[in-house]
CSV table of C-alpha atoms and ligand atoms in Angstrom, one decimal:
chain,number,residue,atom,x,y,z
K,91,MET,CA,-2.1,14.6,-82.3
K,92,ALA,CA,-3.0,12.7,-79.1
K,93,ARG,CA,0.1,11.9,-76.9
K,94,ARG,CA,0.9,8.2,-76.7
K,95,ALA,CA,1.7,6.0,-73.7
K,96,LEU,CA,3.0,2.7,-73.4
K,97,ILE,CA,2.4,1.0,-69.9
K,98,THR,CA,4.0,-2.3,-68.9
K,99,GLY,CA,2.1,-4.1,-66.0
K,100,ILE,CA,-1.4,-3.3,-67.9
K,101,THR,CA,-3.3,-6.1,-66.5
K,102,GLY,CA,-2.2,-5.3,-62.7
K,103,GLN,CA,-3.8,-3.0,-60.4
K,104,ASP,CA,-1.9,0.1,-61.2
K,105,GLY,CA,-1.9,-0.5,-64.8
K,106,SER,CA,-5.8,-0.5,-64.9
K,107,TYR,CA,-6.0,2.9,-62.9
K,108,LEU,CA,-3.2,4.5,-64.8
K,109,ALA,CA,-4.5,3.6,-68.2
K,110,GLU,CA,-8.2,4.9,-67.1
K,111,HIS,CA,-6.3,8.3,-65.7
K,112,LEU,CA,-4.5,8.6,-69.3
K,113,LEU,CA,-7.5,7.9,-71.1
K,114,ARG,CA,-9.4,10.7,-69.3
K,115,GLU,CA,-6.3,13.0,-70.0
K,116,GLY,CA,-6.6,12.3,-73.5
K,117,TYR,CA,-3.7,10.0,-74.3
K,118,GLU,CA,-3.8,7.0,-76.9
K,119,VAL,CA,-3.0,4.3,-74.4
K,120,TRP,CA,-1.2,0.9,-75.1
K,121,GLY,CA,-0.4,-2.0,-72.8
K,122,LEU,CA,2.2,-4.6,-73.0
K,123,ALA,CA,0.8,-7.7,-72.5
K,124,ARG,CA,2.8,-11.2,-72.2
K,125,GLY,CA,2.2,-15.0,-72.9
K,126,GLN,CA,-0.1,-16.2,-75.8
K,127,ALA,CA,-3.3,-16.9,-73.9
K,128,ASN,CA,-3.2,-14.8,-70.9
K,129,PRO,CA,-6.6,-14.8,-69.3
K,130,ARG,CA,-5.7,-11.2,-67.4
K,131,VAL,CA,-5.5,-9.7,-70.7
K,132,SER,CA,-9.2,-10.8,-71.8
K,133,ARG,CA,-10.4,-9.5,-68.2
K,134,MET,CA,-8.2,-6.3,-68.9
K,135,ARG,CA,-9.8,-5.7,-72.4
K,136,LYS,CA,-13.5,-6.0,-70.7
K,137,LEU,CA,-12.6,-3.3,-68.1
K,138,LEU,CA,-10.5,-1.0,-70.7
K,139,ALA,CA,-12.2,-1.5,-74.0
K,140,ASP,CA,-9.9,1.6,-75.3
K,141,VAL,CA,-6.3,0.3,-74.5
K,142,GLN,CA,-4.4,-1.0,-77.5
K,143,VAL,CA,-2.4,-4.2,-76.5
K,144,VAL,CA,0.9,-4.7,-77.9
K,145,ARG,CA,2.7,-8.1,-77.2
K,146,GLY,CA,5.8,-8.4,-75.2
K,147,ASP,CA,7.7,-9.4,-72.2
K,148,LEU,CA,10.3,-8.0,-69.6
K,149,LEU,CA,12.5,-11.1,-70.2
K,150,ASP,CA,12.6,-10.6,-73.9
K,151,GLN,CA,14.7,-7.6,-75.0
K,152,GLY,CA,13.7,-7.8,-78.6
K,153,SER,CA,9.8,-7.8,-77.9
K,154,LEU,CA,10.7,-4.5,-75.9
K,155,ILE,CA,12.5,-3.0,-78.9
K,156,SER,CA,9.5,-4.1,-81.3
K,157,ALA,CA,6.8,-2.7,-78.8
K,158,VAL,CA,8.6,0.6,-78.9
K,159,GLU,CA,9.2,0.8,-82.3
K,160,ARG,CA,5.4,0.0,-83.0
K,161,VAL,CA,4.1,2.2,-80.6
K,162,GLN,CA,6.2,5.3,-80.9
K,163,PRO,CA,5.3,6.4,-77.2
K,164,ASP,CA,5.9,9.8,-75.8
K,165,GLU,CA,5.7,8.1,-72.2
K,166,VAL,CA,6.6,4.8,-70.9
K,167,TYR,CA,5.5,3.5,-67.5
K,168,ASN,CA,7.4,0.6,-66.4
K,169,LEU,CA,4.7,-1.3,-63.9
K,170,GLY,CA,5.4,-4.8,-64.9
K,171,ALA,CA,7.1,-6.9,-62.1
K,172,ILE,CA,6.9,-9.8,-60.1
K,173,SER,CA,5.3,-7.8,-57.0
K,174,PHE,CA,4.4,-10.0,-54.4
K,175,VAL,CA,7.3,-10.2,-51.7
K,176,PRO,CA,7.0,-13.6,-50.4
K,177,MET,CA,7.2,-15.0,-54.2
K,178,SER,CA,10.5,-13.3,-54.6
K,179,TRP,CA,12.3,-15.8,-52.0
K,180,GLU,CA,10.6,-18.9,-53.8
K,181,GLN,CA,11.5,-17.4,-57.3
K,182,ALA,CA,14.4,-15.1,-56.5
K,183,GLU,CA,16.1,-15.5,-60.0
K,184,LEU,CA,13.0,-14.9,-61.9
K,185,THR,CA,12.2,-12.1,-59.6
K,186,ALA,CA,15.8,-10.5,-60.5
K,187,GLU,CA,15.1,-11.1,-64.3
K,188,VAL,CA,11.6,-9.5,-64.3
K,189,THR,CA,11.6,-7.0,-61.6
K,190,GLY,CA,15.4,-6.0,-61.9
K,191,MET,CA,16.8,-6.9,-65.4
K,192,GLY,CA,13.5,-6.1,-67.0
K,193,VAL,CA,14.1,-2.3,-66.0
K,194,LEU,CA,17.4,-2.6,-68.0
K,195,ARG,CA,15.9,-4.1,-71.0
K,196,MET,CA,13.2,-1.4,-71.1
K,197,LEU,CA,15.7,1.4,-70.5
K,198,GLU,CA,17.9,-0.2,-73.6
K,199,ALA,CA,14.7,-0.4,-75.6
K,200,ILE,CA,13.9,3.3,-75.2
K,201,ARG,CA,17.6,4.4,-75.6
K,202,VAL,CA,18.0,2.1,-78.8
K,203,CYS,CA,14.7,3.4,-80.4
K,204,SER,CA,15.4,6.8,-79.6
K,205,GLY,CA,18.9,6.9,-81.2
K,206,VAL,CA,20.7,7.6,-78.0
K,207,SER,CA,24.2,6.5,-78.6
K,208,ARG,CA,26.6,5.3,-75.9
K,209,GLY,CA,29.7,7.3,-76.7
K,210,GLY,CA,27.9,10.6,-77.7
K,211,THR,CA,26.7,13.6,-75.6
K,212,ALA,CA,24.0,13.3,-73.3
K,213,ALA,CA,21.2,14.1,-75.8
K,214,GLY,CA,18.5,12.3,-73.9
K,215,GLY,CA,15.9,11.5,-76.7
K,216,GLN,CA,12.0,12.6,-76.5
K,217,ILE,CA,10.6,9.5,-74.6
K,218,ARG,CA,9.9,9.8,-71.2
K,219,PHE,CA,10.3,7.1,-68.7
K,220,TYR,CA,8.6,6.3,-65.1
K,221,GLN,CA,10.0,3.2,-63.2
K,222,ALA,CA,7.8,1.8,-60.5
K,223,SER,CA,10.1,1.8,-57.4
K,224,SER,CA,9.0,0.6,-54.1
K,225,SER,CA,9.1,1.6,-50.4
K,226,GLU,CA,10.3,-1.8,-50.0
K,227,MET,CA,13.9,-0.7,-51.0
K,228,PHE,CA,14.0,1.3,-47.5
K,229,GLY,CA,13.4,-2.4,-45.8
K,230,GLN,CA,15.1,-2.1,-42.5
K,231,VAL,CA,14.6,1.5,-42.0
K,232,SER,CA,17.4,4.0,-40.9
K,233,GLU,CA,14.6,6.9,-40.2
K,234,THR,CA,11.0,7.2,-40.0
K,235,PRO,CA,9.2,8.8,-42.0
K,236,GLN,CA,11.2,8.0,-45.2
K,237,ASN,CA,12.0,10.6,-47.9
K,238,GLU,CA,13.8,10.7,-51.3
K,239,ARG,CA,17.3,10.9,-49.2
K,240,THR,CA,16.7,7.8,-46.9
K,241,GLY,CA,19.1,5.2,-47.3
K,242,PHE,CA,18.0,1.6,-48.6
K,243,HIS,CA,18.6,-1.7,-46.9
K,244,PRO,CA,16.2,-4.0,-48.6
K,245,ARG,CA,14.8,-7.2,-47.0
K,246,SER,CA,13.7,-9.5,-49.7
K,247,PRO,CA,14.8,-10.5,-53.0
K,248,TYR,CA,12.1,-8.2,-54.5
K,249,GLY,CA,13.4,-5.1,-52.5
K,250,VAL,CA,17.0,-6.1,-53.9
K,251,ALA,CA,15.7,-6.3,-57.6
K,252,LYS,CA,13.8,-2.7,-57.2
K,253,ALA,CA,16.8,-1.2,-55.7
K,254,TYR,CA,18.7,-2.4,-58.9
K,255,GLY,CA,16.0,-0.7,-61.1
K,256,HIS,CA,15.8,2.2,-59.2
K,257,PHE,CA,19.7,3.0,-59.5
K,258,LEU,CA,19.6,1.8,-63.1
K,259,THR,CA,17.0,4.5,-63.9
K,260,GLN,CA,19.1,7.2,-62.2
K,261,ASN,CA,22.2,5.9,-64.0
K,262,TYR,CA,20.3,6.2,-67.3
K,263,ARG,CA,19.5,9.8,-66.6
K,264,GLU,CA,23.0,10.7,-65.5
K,265,SER,CA,24.7,8.9,-68.4
K,266,TYR,CA,22.4,9.5,-71.4
K,267,GLY,CA,20.4,12.7,-70.3
K,268,MET,CA,17.2,10.6,-70.4
K,269,PHE,CA,14.0,11.9,-68.8
K,270,ALA,CA,13.9,8.8,-66.5
K,271,VAL,CA,12.6,9.0,-63.0
K,272,SER,CA,11.4,6.6,-60.2
K,273,GLY,CA,8.3,7.0,-58.0
K,274,ILE,CA,9.1,5.5,-54.6
K,275,LEU,CA,5.6,4.4,-53.9
K,276,PHE,CA,4.5,3.2,-50.7
K,277,ASN,CA,1.6,0.5,-50.5
K,278,HIS,CA,-1.6,1.4,-52.4
K,279,GLU,CA,-4.6,-0.6,-52.4
K,280,SER,CA,-8.1,-1.0,-54.0
K,281,PRO,CA,-11.0,-3.3,-54.8
K,282,ARG,CA,-8.6,-4.4,-58.0
K,283,ARG,CA,-5.9,-5.3,-55.7
K,284,GLY,CA,-4.3,-9.0,-56.0
K,285,ALA,CA,-5.9,-11.4,-53.7
K,286,GLU,CA,-2.6,-12.4,-52.1
K,287,PHE,CA,-1.9,-9.0,-50.6
K,288,VAL,CA,-2.8,-8.5,-47.2
K,289,THR,CA,-5.5,-5.5,-47.5
K,290,ARG,CA,-7.4,-7.4,-50.2
K,291,LYS,CA,-6.7,-10.9,-48.4
K,292,VAL,CA,-8.5,-9.0,-45.2
K,293,SER,CA,-11.5,-7.6,-47.3
K,294,LEU,CA,-12.2,-10.8,-48.8
K,295,GLY,CA,-12.0,-12.6,-45.8
K,296,VAL,CA,-14.6,-10.2,-44.0
K,297,ALA,CA,-17.0,-10.6,-46.8
K,298,ARG,CA,-16.7,-14.3,-46.9
K,299,ILE,CA,-17.2,-14.7,-43.2
K,300,LYS,CA,-20.0,-11.8,-43.3
K,301,LEU,CA,-21.7,-14.0,-46.0
K,302,GLY,CA,-21.3,-17.2,-43.9
K,303,LEU,CA,-18.8,-18.8,-46.5
K,304,ALA,CA,-16.0,-19.2,-44.0
K,305,ASP,CA,-15.3,-18.9,-40.2
K,306,GLU,CA,-11.7,-17.6,-39.8
K,307,LEU,CA,-9.0,-15.6,-41.6
K,308,ARG,CA,-5.7,-16.9,-41.1
K,309,LEU,CA,-2.7,-14.0,-41.2
K,310,GLY,CA,0.9,-13.8,-40.5
K,311,ASN,CA,2.5,-10.8,-38.5
K,312,LEU,CA,-0.1,-8.5,-37.0
K,313,GLU,CA,2.5,-6.1,-35.8
K,314,ALA,CA,4.1,-5.0,-39.2
K,315,ARG,CA,3.1,-1.6,-40.2
K,316,ARG,CA,2.7,0.0,-43.4
K,317,ASP,CA,1.7,3.4,-44.9
K,318,TRP,CA,-1.4,2.6,-47.0
K,319,GLY,CA,-3.2,4.6,-49.5
K,320,PHE,CA,-5.6,4.3,-52.5
K,321,ALA,CA,-4.2,3.3,-55.7
K,322,GLY,CA,-6.2,5.6,-57.8
K,323,ASP,CA,-4.5,8.5,-56.2
K,324,TYR,CA,-1.1,7.2,-56.7
K,325,VAL,CA,-1.3,6.8,-60.4
K,326,ARG,CA,-1.8,10.6,-60.5
K,327,ALA,CA,1.4,11.0,-59.2
K,328,MET,CA,3.3,8.9,-61.7
K,329,HIS,CA,1.5,11.0,-64.5
K,330,LEU,CA,2.7,14.3,-62.6
K,331,MET,CA,6.3,13.2,-62.5
K,332,LEU,CA,6.5,12.6,-66.2
K,333,GLN,CA,5.0,16.4,-66.9
K,334,ALA,CA,7.5,18.0,-64.5
K,335,ALA,CA,10.2,20.4,-65.9
K,336,THR,CA,13.1,18.4,-64.6
K,337,PRO,CA,13.6,14.6,-64.1
K,338,GLU,CA,13.6,13.7,-60.5
K,339,ASP,CA,12.5,10.8,-58.1
K,340,TYR,CA,9.8,11.2,-55.5
K,341,VAL,CA,8.5,9.4,-52.6
K,342,ILE,CA,4.5,9.0,-52.8
K,343,GLY,CA,2.5,8.0,-49.7
K,344,THR,CA,0.2,9.2,-47.0
K,345,GLY,CA,2.7,9.9,-44.2
K,346,ARG,CA,0.3,7.7,-41.9
K,347,MET,CA,1.1,4.2,-40.5
K,348,LYS,CA,-1.1,1.4,-39.6
K,349,SER,CA,-0.6,-2.0,-38.4
K,350,VAL,CA,-2.2,-5.2,-39.6
K,351,ARG,CA,-3.9,-5.4,-36.6
K,352,GLU,CA,-5.6,-2.0,-37.0
K,353,LEU,CA,-6.3,-3.2,-40.6
K,354,ALA,CA,-8.2,-6.2,-39.6
K,355,GLU,CA,-9.7,-4.3,-36.8
K,356,ALA,CA,-11.2,-1.6,-39.2
K,357,ALA,CA,-12.2,-4.2,-41.8
K,358,PHE,CA,-14.1,-6.5,-39.5
K,359,ALA,CA,-15.7,-3.2,-37.9
K,360,ALA,CA,-16.9,-1.9,-41.1
K,361,ALA,CA,-18.9,-5.2,-41.6
K,362,GLY,CA,-20.3,-4.8,-38.1
K,363,LEU,CA,-17.8,-7.6,-36.9
K,364,ASP,CA,-15.4,-8.1,-34.2
K,365,TRP,CA,-12.0,-9.1,-35.7
K,366,GLU,CA,-10.9,-11.0,-32.2
K,367,ARG,CA,-13.4,-13.5,-33.0
K,368,TYR,CA,-12.2,-14.7,-36.4
K,369,VAL,CA,-8.6,-13.9,-37.0
K,370,VAL,CA,-6.2,-16.6,-36.5
K,371,THR,CA,-2.4,-16.3,-36.5
K,372,ASP,CA,-0.1,-18.5,-38.6
K,373,GLN,CA,3.4,-18.7,-38.0
K,374,ALA,CA,3.8,-20.2,-41.8
K,375,LEU,CA,2.7,-16.7,-43.0
K,376,HIS,CA,5.6,-14.9,-41.4
K,377,ARG,CA,8.4,-13.9,-43.6
K,378,PRO,CA,12.0,-15.0,-43.5
K,379,ALA,CA,13.1,-11.4,-43.0
K,380,GLU,CA,10.2,-8.8,-42.2
K,381,VAL,CA,10.1,-5.1,-43.0
K,382,ASP,CA,8.8,-4.0,-39.6
K,383,LEU,CA,7.5,-0.5,-40.6
K,384,LEU,CA,7.1,1.9,-43.5
K,385,CYS,CA,6.0,5.5,-43.4
K,386,ALA,CA,6.3,8.1,-46.2
K,387,ASP,CA,7.2,11.7,-46.1
K,388,PRO,CA,5.7,13.0,-49.2
K,389,LYS,CA,6.4,16.5,-48.8
K,390,LYS,CA,8.5,16.9,-51.9
K,391,ALA,CA,5.5,15.3,-54.0
K,392,ARG,CA,3.2,17.8,-52.2
K,393,VAL,CA,5.4,20.9,-52.9
K,394,GLN,CA,6.8,20.2,-56.2
K,395,LEU,CA,4.1,18.3,-58.0
K,396,GLY,CA,1.0,19.4,-56.0
K,397,TRP,CA,0.0,15.8,-55.3
K,398,GLU,CA,-2.3,15.0,-52.4
K,399,PRO,CA,-3.8,11.6,-51.5
K,400,THR,CA,-7.6,12.1,-51.3
K,401,VAL,CA,-8.5,8.6,-49.6
K,402,SER,CA,-8.1,8.3,-45.8
K,403,PHE,CA,-7.1,4.6,-44.5
K,404,ASP,CA,-10.7,4.2,-43.0
K,405,GLU,CA,-12.3,5.0,-46.3
K,406,LEU,CA,-9.8,2.9,-48.4
K,407,VAL,CA,-10.9,-0.1,-45.9
K,408,ALA,CA,-14.6,0.6,-46.2
K,409,LEU,CA,-14.4,0.8,-49.8
K,410,MET,CA,-12.7,-2.5,-50.2
K,411,VAL,CA,-14.8,-4.2,-47.6
K,412,GLU,CA,-18.0,-3.0,-49.4
K,413,SER,CA,-16.8,-4.1,-52.8
K,414,ASP,CA,-15.9,-7.5,-51.7
K,415,LEU,CA,-19.3,-8.0,-50.2
K,416,ARG,CA,-20.9,-7.0,-53.4
K,417,LEU,CA,-18.8,-9.3,-55.6
K,418,LEU,CA,-19.2,-12.1,-53.3
K,419,SER,CA,-22.9,-11.6,-53.0
K,420,ASP,CA,-23.0,-11.4,-57.2
K,421,GLY,CA,-21.4,-14.7,-57.3
K,422,GLY,CA,-17.7,-13.2,-58.5
K,423,ASP,CA,-14.7,-15.3,-58.2
K,424,PRO,CA,-11.9,-13.1,-57.0
K,425,ASP,CA,-9.5,-16.2,-56.8
K,426,GLN,CA,-9.7,-17.4,-60.3
K,427,ASP,CA,-6.3,-16.1,-61.4
K,428,SER,CA,-4.6,-16.1,-57.9
K,429,SER,CA,-3.3,-19.1,-56.0
K,430,TRP,CA,-1.6,-17.2,-53.2
K,431,PRO,CA,-3.0,-16.9,-49.8
M,766,NAP,P1,0.5,-6.3,-59.9
M,766,NAP,O1,-1.0,-6.0,-59.7
M,766,NAP,O2,1.3,-7.5,-59.4
M,766,NAP,O3,0.8,-6.3,-61.6
M,766,NAP,C1,2.1,-6.7,-62.0
M,766,NAP,C2,2.0,-6.6,-63.3
M,766,NAP,O4,3.3,-7.0,-64.1
M,766,NAP,C3,1.0,-7.6,-64.2
M,766,NAP,O5,0.3,-6.8,-65.2
M,766,NAP,C4,1.8,-8.7,-64.7
M,766,NAP,O6,1.3,-9.2,-66.0
M,766,NAP,C5,3.1,-8.0,-65.1
M,766,NAP,N1,4.2,-8.8,-65.5
M,766,NAP,C6,4.7,-9.8,-64.7
M,766,NAP,N2,5.9,-10.7,-65.1
M,766,NAP,C7,5.7,-9.7,-66.5
M,766,NAP,C8,6.7,-10.0,-67.6
M,766,NAP,N3,7.5,-11.0,-67.6
M,766,NAP,N4,6.8,-9.2,-68.5
M,766,NAP,C9,5.9,-8.2,-68.6
M,766,NAP,N5,4.9,-8.1,-67.6
M,766,NAP,C10,5.0,-8.6,-66.5
M,766,NAP,O7,1.2,-5.1,-59.4
M,766,NAP,P2,0.8,-3.6,-59.0
M,766,NAP,O8,0.3,-3.3,-57.6
M,766,NAP,O9,-0.2,-3.0,-60.0
M,766,NAP,O10,2.0,-2.5,-59.0
M,766,NAP,C11,2.6,-2.1,-60.3
M,766,NAP,C12,4.3,-1.8,-60.0
M,766,NAP,O11,4.6,-1.1,-59.1
M,766,NAP,C13,5.1,-3.3,-59.9
M,766,NAP,O12,6.2,-2.9,-60.5
M,766,NAP,C14,5.2,-3.1,-58.3
M,766,NAP,O13,6.1,-4.0,-58.0
M,766,NAP,C15,5.4,-1.8,-58.0
M,766,NAP,N6,4.8,-1.3,-56.6
M,766,NAP,C16,3.8,-1.4,-56.4
M,766,NAP,C17,3.1,-1.0,-54.9
M,766,NAP,C18,1.8,-1.3,-54.6
M,766,NAP,O14,1.6,-1.2,-53.3
M,766,NAP,N7,0.9,-1.6,-55.2
M,766,NAP,C19,4.1,-0.3,-54.3
M,766,NAP,C20,5.2,0.0,-54.7
M,766,NAP,C21,5.6,-0.4,-55.8
M,766,NAP,P3,0.7,-10.5,-66.2
M,766,NAP,O15,-1.0,-10.5,-66.1
M,766,NAP,O16,1.1,-11.1,-67.5
M,766,NAP,O17,1.2,-11.6,-65.0
M,767,G4F,O1,0.2,-6.6,-48.4
M,767,G4F,P1,1.7,-7.2,-48.5
M,767,G4F,O2,2.0,-8.6,-48.9
M,767,G4F,O3,2.6,-6.1,-49.2
M,767,G4F,P2,4.2,-5.8,-49.0
M,767,G4F,O4,5.0,-7.0,-48.6
M,767,G4F,O5,4.2,-4.6,-47.8
M,767,G4F,O6,4.3,-5.3,-50.6
M,767,G4F,C1,3.6,-4.6,-51.0
M,767,G4F,O7,4.0,-3.2,-51.2
M,767,G4F,C2,5.2,-2.7,-51.5
M,767,G4F,C3,5.4,-1.4,-51.4
M,767,G4F,O8,5.9,-1.2,-50.0
M,767,G4F,C4,5.4,-3.1,-53.0
M,767,G4F,F1,6.4,-2.9,-53.3
M,767,G4F,C5,5.0,-4.4,-53.2
M,767,G4F,O9,5.0,-4.9,-54.7
M,767,G4F,C6,3.6,-4.9,-52.5
M,767,G4F,O10,2.6,-4.1,-53.4
M,767,G4F,O11,2.3,-7.3,-47.0
M,767,G4F,C7,2.0,-6.3,-46.1
M,767,G4F,C8,2.4,-6.7,-44.6
M,767,G4F,C9,3.8,-7.3,-44.4
M,767,G4F,O12,4.5,-7.1,-43.4
M,767,G4F,C10,3.4,-8.9,-44.1
M,767,G4F,O13,4.1,-9.9,-43.4
M,767,G4F,O14,1.2,-7.5,-44.1
M,767,G4F,C11,2.0,-8.7,-43.3
M,767,G4F,N1,1.0,-9.7,-43.4
M,767,G4F,C12,0.4,-10.3,-42.3
M,767,G4F,N2,-0.2,-11.3,-42.7
M,767,G4F,C13,0.5,-10.2,-44.5
M,767,G4F,C14,-0.4,-11.3,-44.0
M,767,G4F,N3,0.7,-10.3,-45.8
M,767,G4F,C15,0.2,-11.1,-46.6
M,767,G4F,N4,0.2,-10.9,-48.0
M,767,G4F,N5,-0.5,-12.1,-46.1
M,767,G4F,C16,-0.8,-12.4,-44.9
M,767,G4F,O15,-1.5,-13.4,-44.4
């Protein structure tokens, strides 16, 4: 019988790549989707016709229990979150509820449905759980590069909520013997990235300028540095973590960092343009507290999981710019479900 996976965050970037990967691996894939008329669900159904949908919301404990009871998954991937860092200052409580408390609700749904009791021995249950932790937890970094032992100093309500989910996942592993792990993933991008994140904002901006649809691109902090990889590579790591012999947390990234300035330079160059003629910096796009740099040490994942990234920074930028040039030339509307800059 095919193994069954339940993915929260199925309408997001990672949900789509992970579902494709698991379908290729022969899984029966279920996606948890919220809302009675969520337009991103119909878009997802077009892209991923073989994914079955179960309704549920990370804010609603009962719906998660029902979803786990109905799907009877072997593996649960918790990717659902408020994931845009600036939004977490504006809606800090909602971020805590979805990105933080949502992890507790999902773990409790698994614990209850697996019959793992609070008082008994740490028997664990059969369902394996993946939590989408984030390099944002490192925040103001204490060392570079960051590995699984680096301390956390989150700089946003989002980073704080992720740290709660991360520690709770460890706690359920230690308290109940559950196979519950966190992937501490560094920034990963693709043509399916939300238009509010800087890589996609830049690739769309370049495409608009190249096609004569815009004449400038407004950005915030050009000096921030990130370790950017390709989302398709990172979902393979999520799956590998749940196939390991023992439940452990892993850092996933490329080990190389670039600045937002270098990102803009590379993206405009990919379209034959000079970034300095078009990029305008805007103080309003700076954050109340910035994460200046993030750079992964992914050695543990390489040695223990055999995981390696396959797409370089320059290849990633080029593929995103090419994709957005095609999308806009064909009259596509990347903003239809995004209101962020
Ligand atoms: P994304 O594209 O923003 O997707 C977020 C998903 O969360 C969407 O499917 C959204 O569904 C869902 N969601 C929001 N609120 C929900 C709720 N109340 N109940 C259930 N689902 C809800 O994010 P992503 O880039 O794919 O990232 C996936 C996960 O990895 C996130 O947890 C993110 O924080 C984490 N992460 C991402 C990166 C990265 O660089 N991409 C790095 C580290 C960690 P709707 O369609 O219903 O809004
Ligand atoms: O693309 P970003 O919005 O991603 P950020 O904040 O690093 O968060 C992403 O990666 C995390 C993993 O480290 C995930 F956990 C999280 O869910 C999300 O996927 O911003 C990247 C950098 C920041 O330093 C920001 O200040 O780009 C800088 N930036 C400069 N101008 C901008 C802009 N960011 C955005 N979104 N828009 C700008 O105009």
